[in-house]
Amino acid sequence: MRQLSLTTIATLTLVVAVFASTAVGAQTFLEQIDEEEESIVTFESEIQNLEELISGYEDQLTDIADLVAETETRIAIEEEILSLLPIYTELMADNLIDHYVSLEEPTAVRHAMAIDAYVRNDEHINAVLTQSIQLSEEALEQIRARLLYESIISDANDQLLEIYDKLRQLGVEIDSLFERETQSIERRTLAAEDRSEAMSVVPGIEEQIDSSQSTINTIRGNIAKAELEIDRLRELLVAMRWTALFGEDIIRPALAFKIDNVSAARPQSGINQADVVYEEIVEFGLTRLVAIFQTESPSVVGPIRSARTSDPILLSGFDMPLFAYSGANQITLDIVRSSDVISVNWDRASSAYWQSSTRRAPHNLYASASQLWALNPEPERTELPPAPFEFRGSEEPLHPSAVPAERVSIDFGWTEVDYRWSGSGWTRRQGGSAHIDSNGVRVTPANVIVQFVTYGTSPAAETSPEAETIGTGIAWMFTDGHLIIGEWERTDPDLPATYHFEEEIIRMTPGRTWVALAEAGTATWE
């Protein structure tokens, strides 16, 4: 029976892993899509409840408006009554004056007759009448005059009594007017109080409506976010987790290469295929690159250089990644081997390495990513290593804190680099020249992150700095022609750093990302 070669077994393993990865990843994304769709249903139900609540509030406002209109009608009626009462009072006063004036004539007559009677000192009229039969004609005329005299007095008295009756009646009517005025004022006051009481409720109801509407707007915003998230997840169904670019994930460990970055080592190979590249300071202000691959498997990567004690600390967040490097001093080797990082260095995986005849040592060591994965001594993996970033969907807007940016410059000491926005990526320059790879392709990552860290002294050598990548600090995130100034945080050594703004994760533009592990005060942007 023919035996399968190690290469064939590795190839079959990768094929199986592809299908397994696709199924697992799709299931995860579909579950997340279901959750988002359920949240949208919940949001829409909340909106319906709030709209019904607002409708109830609006009905209350309508009732209050009707009540206010009714009270204003009552007030208007009383205002009209109160405006007419002074006229009625004035007319009645004129009438009263007229009646008082009319008292003058009968009173004067009565006074005149009384004075005349007093002057004459006449006896009572009945005595006069009794004696009249004995009197002469002349005397009878005098009696008739006397009777007329008494009649005038009686008529004057009757007139006075009639006028007094009218005056009393006018007095009653005047009292009635004053009472009507008092009652009208009371009714107007009561109507005004009813109106004020009704109106006092309006601000609270309007505040409830505004609050409910604001909540509805917030929920609609959440629905929009959920819809964007669904779109993003659907895009990720056919994208690779580490870059969000179109393709199928392969369940395999991350593979990190320590790559030389001095001028004699450039142009490097494979750096444009790395999912993420960390640039860290080594001795004398020089930098080296930690290029991590998961989605692509370049056949040539290098030049490869020695490890530093910063490397296992940085790489431990990627779930037992493979680490390709040329070698290291004994202290560094012991630290790497005691970590969760799996060494596939030149000593352990020499069959995947070779020295280029076109480069001088020590800038001539290269390796194949596919061969190193094939030699992977790690136990069988069932899931992807944690991705270093989250990514935006194609229709998802940038974070609101993003500001336009054209360039960022970093001074590592001996090494100076800058990135400029090209409209589709951040073109890198190093030492004043365009940074290109061995294929002549310019380094232009989709995202650039300046992660400000502190450098301590490596336990392996006093001259070797060690980046402190566990903790928190400031991060400048350059994506899609913008800058978001936020924070990086890595409190769990078994996970990569997260990048956020006020605890909200910042999502990168799909593609590859370069991260500068820079010291504070060494970067500027414009």
PDB file of N, CA and C in Angstrom, residues 49 118 124 126 132 144 167 218 222 231 308 323 333 341 357 365 418 440 505 514:
ATOM      1  N   ASN A  49     -44.647  50.329  21.265  1.00  0.00           N
ATOM      2  CA  ASN A  49     -45.150  50.657  22.603  1.00  0.00           C
ATOM      3  C   ASN A  49     -44.990  52.145  22.900  1.00  0.00           C
ATOM      4  N   TYR A 118     -99.351 126.960  57.906  1.00  0.00           N
ATOM      5  CA  TYR A 118     -98.845 127.427  59.194  1.00  0.00           C
ATOM      6  C   TYR A 118     -99.128 128.917  59.364  1.00  0.00           C
ATOM      7  N   HIS A 124    -108.810 122.060  60.809  1.00  0.00           N
ATOM      8  CA  HIS A 124    -108.846 120.865  59.958  1.00  0.00           C
ATOM      9  C   HIS A 124    -109.938 120.985  58.930  1.00  0.00           C
ATOM     10  N   ASN A 126    -112.065 118.937  57.789  1.00  0.00           N
ATOM     11  CA  ASN A 126    -113.368 118.353  58.111  1.00  0.00           C
ATOM     12  C   ASN A 126    -114.226 119.350  58.898  1.00  0.00           C
ATOM     13  N   SER A 132    -119.599 124.501  56.600  1.00  0.00           N
ATOM     14  CA  SER A 132    -119.754 125.189  55.316  1.00  0.00           C
ATOM     15  C   SER A 132    -121.202 125.470  54.961  1.00  0.00           C
ATOM     16  N   ARG A 144    -113.835 125.980  48.876  1.00  0.00           N
ATOM     17  CA  ARG A 144    -113.395 125.267  47.672  1.00  0.00           C
ATOM     18  C   ARG A 144    -111.877 125.462  47.464  1.00  0.00           C
ATOM     19  N   LEU A 167     -87.113 104.736  43.922  1.00  0.00           N
ATOM     20  CA  LEU A 167     -85.736 104.820  44.440  1.00  0.00           C
ATOM     21  C   LEU A 167     -85.344 103.534  45.167  1.00  0.00           C
ATOM     22  N   THR A 218     -33.382  57.042  19.479  1.00  0.00           N
ATOM     23  CA  THR A 218     -32.241  56.226  19.899  1.00  0.00           C
ATOM     24  C   THR A 218     -32.415  54.777  19.449  1.00  0.00           C
ATOM     25  N   ASN A 222     -30.337  52.420  16.998  1.00  0.00           N
ATOM     26  CA  ASN A 222     -29.869  51.067  17.310  1.00  0.00           C
ATOM     27  C   ASN A 222     -30.284  50.075  16.223  1.00  0.00           C
ATOM     28  N   ASP A 231     -25.380  43.489   7.916  1.00  0.00           N
ATOM     29  CA  ASP A 231     -24.687  43.588   6.621  1.00  0.00           C
ATOM     30  C   ASP A 231     -23.215  43.219   6.769  1.00  0.00           C
ATOM     31  N   ARG A 308      13.684  38.757  20.157  1.00  0.00           N
ATOM     32  CA  ARG A 308      13.919  39.586  21.332  1.00  0.00           C
ATOM     33  C   ARG A 308      12.896  39.201  22.404  1.00  0.00           C
ATOM     34  N   PHE A 323       6.362  30.767  15.721  1.00  0.00           N
ATOM     35  CA  PHE A 323       7.269  31.910  15.698  1.00  0.00           C
ATOM     36  C   PHE A 323       8.536  31.521  14.956  1.00  0.00           C
ATOM     37  N   LEU A 333      16.220  32.732  24.268  1.00  0.00           N
ATOM     38  CA  LEU A 333      15.717  31.413  23.870  1.00  0.00           C
ATOM     39  C   LEU A 333      14.931  30.756  24.995  1.00  0.00           C
ATOM     40  N   VAL A 341       4.343  30.550  22.994  1.00  0.00           N
ATOM     41  CA  VAL A 341       4.723  30.657  21.589  1.00  0.00           C
ATOM     42  C   VAL A 341       5.453  29.383  21.165  1.00  0.00           C
ATOM     43  N   SER A 357      21.667  33.578  -1.862  1.00  0.00           N
ATOM     44  CA  SER A 357      23.005  33.869  -2.383  1.00  0.00           C
ATOM     45  C   SER A 357      23.131  35.307  -2.862  1.00  0.00           C
ATOM     46  N   LEU A 365      18.715  35.252   5.414  1.00  0.00           N
ATOM     47  CA  LEU A 365      17.975  34.058   5.826  1.00  0.00           C
ATOM     48  C   LEU A 365      16.487  34.223   5.496  1.00  0.00           C
ATOM     49  N   ASP A 418       7.221  57.311   7.756  1.00  0.00           N
ATOM     50  CA  ASP A 418       5.964  58.057   7.690  1.00  0.00           C
ATOM     51  C   ASP A 418       5.010  57.339   6.745  1.00  0.00           C
ATOM     52  N   GLY A 440       8.613  44.743  -5.811  1.00  0.00           N
ATOM     53  CA  GLY A 440       8.476  46.116  -6.271  1.00  0.00           C
ATOM     54  C   GLY A 440       7.152  46.755  -5.909  1.00  0.00           C
ATOM     55  N   ILE A 505     -15.232  49.666  20.896  1.00  0.00           N
ATOM     56  CA  ILE A 505     -14.222  49.094  20.009  1.00  0.00           C
ATOM     57  C   ILE A 505     -14.205  49.845  18.679  1.00  0.00           C
ATOM     58  N   TRP A 514      -0.616  47.799   9.845  1.00  0.00           N
ATOM     59  CA  TRP A 514       0.720  47.924  10.432  1.00  0.00           C
ATOM     60  C   TRP A 514       0.584  48.679  11.748  1.00  0.00           C
TER      61      TRP A 514
END
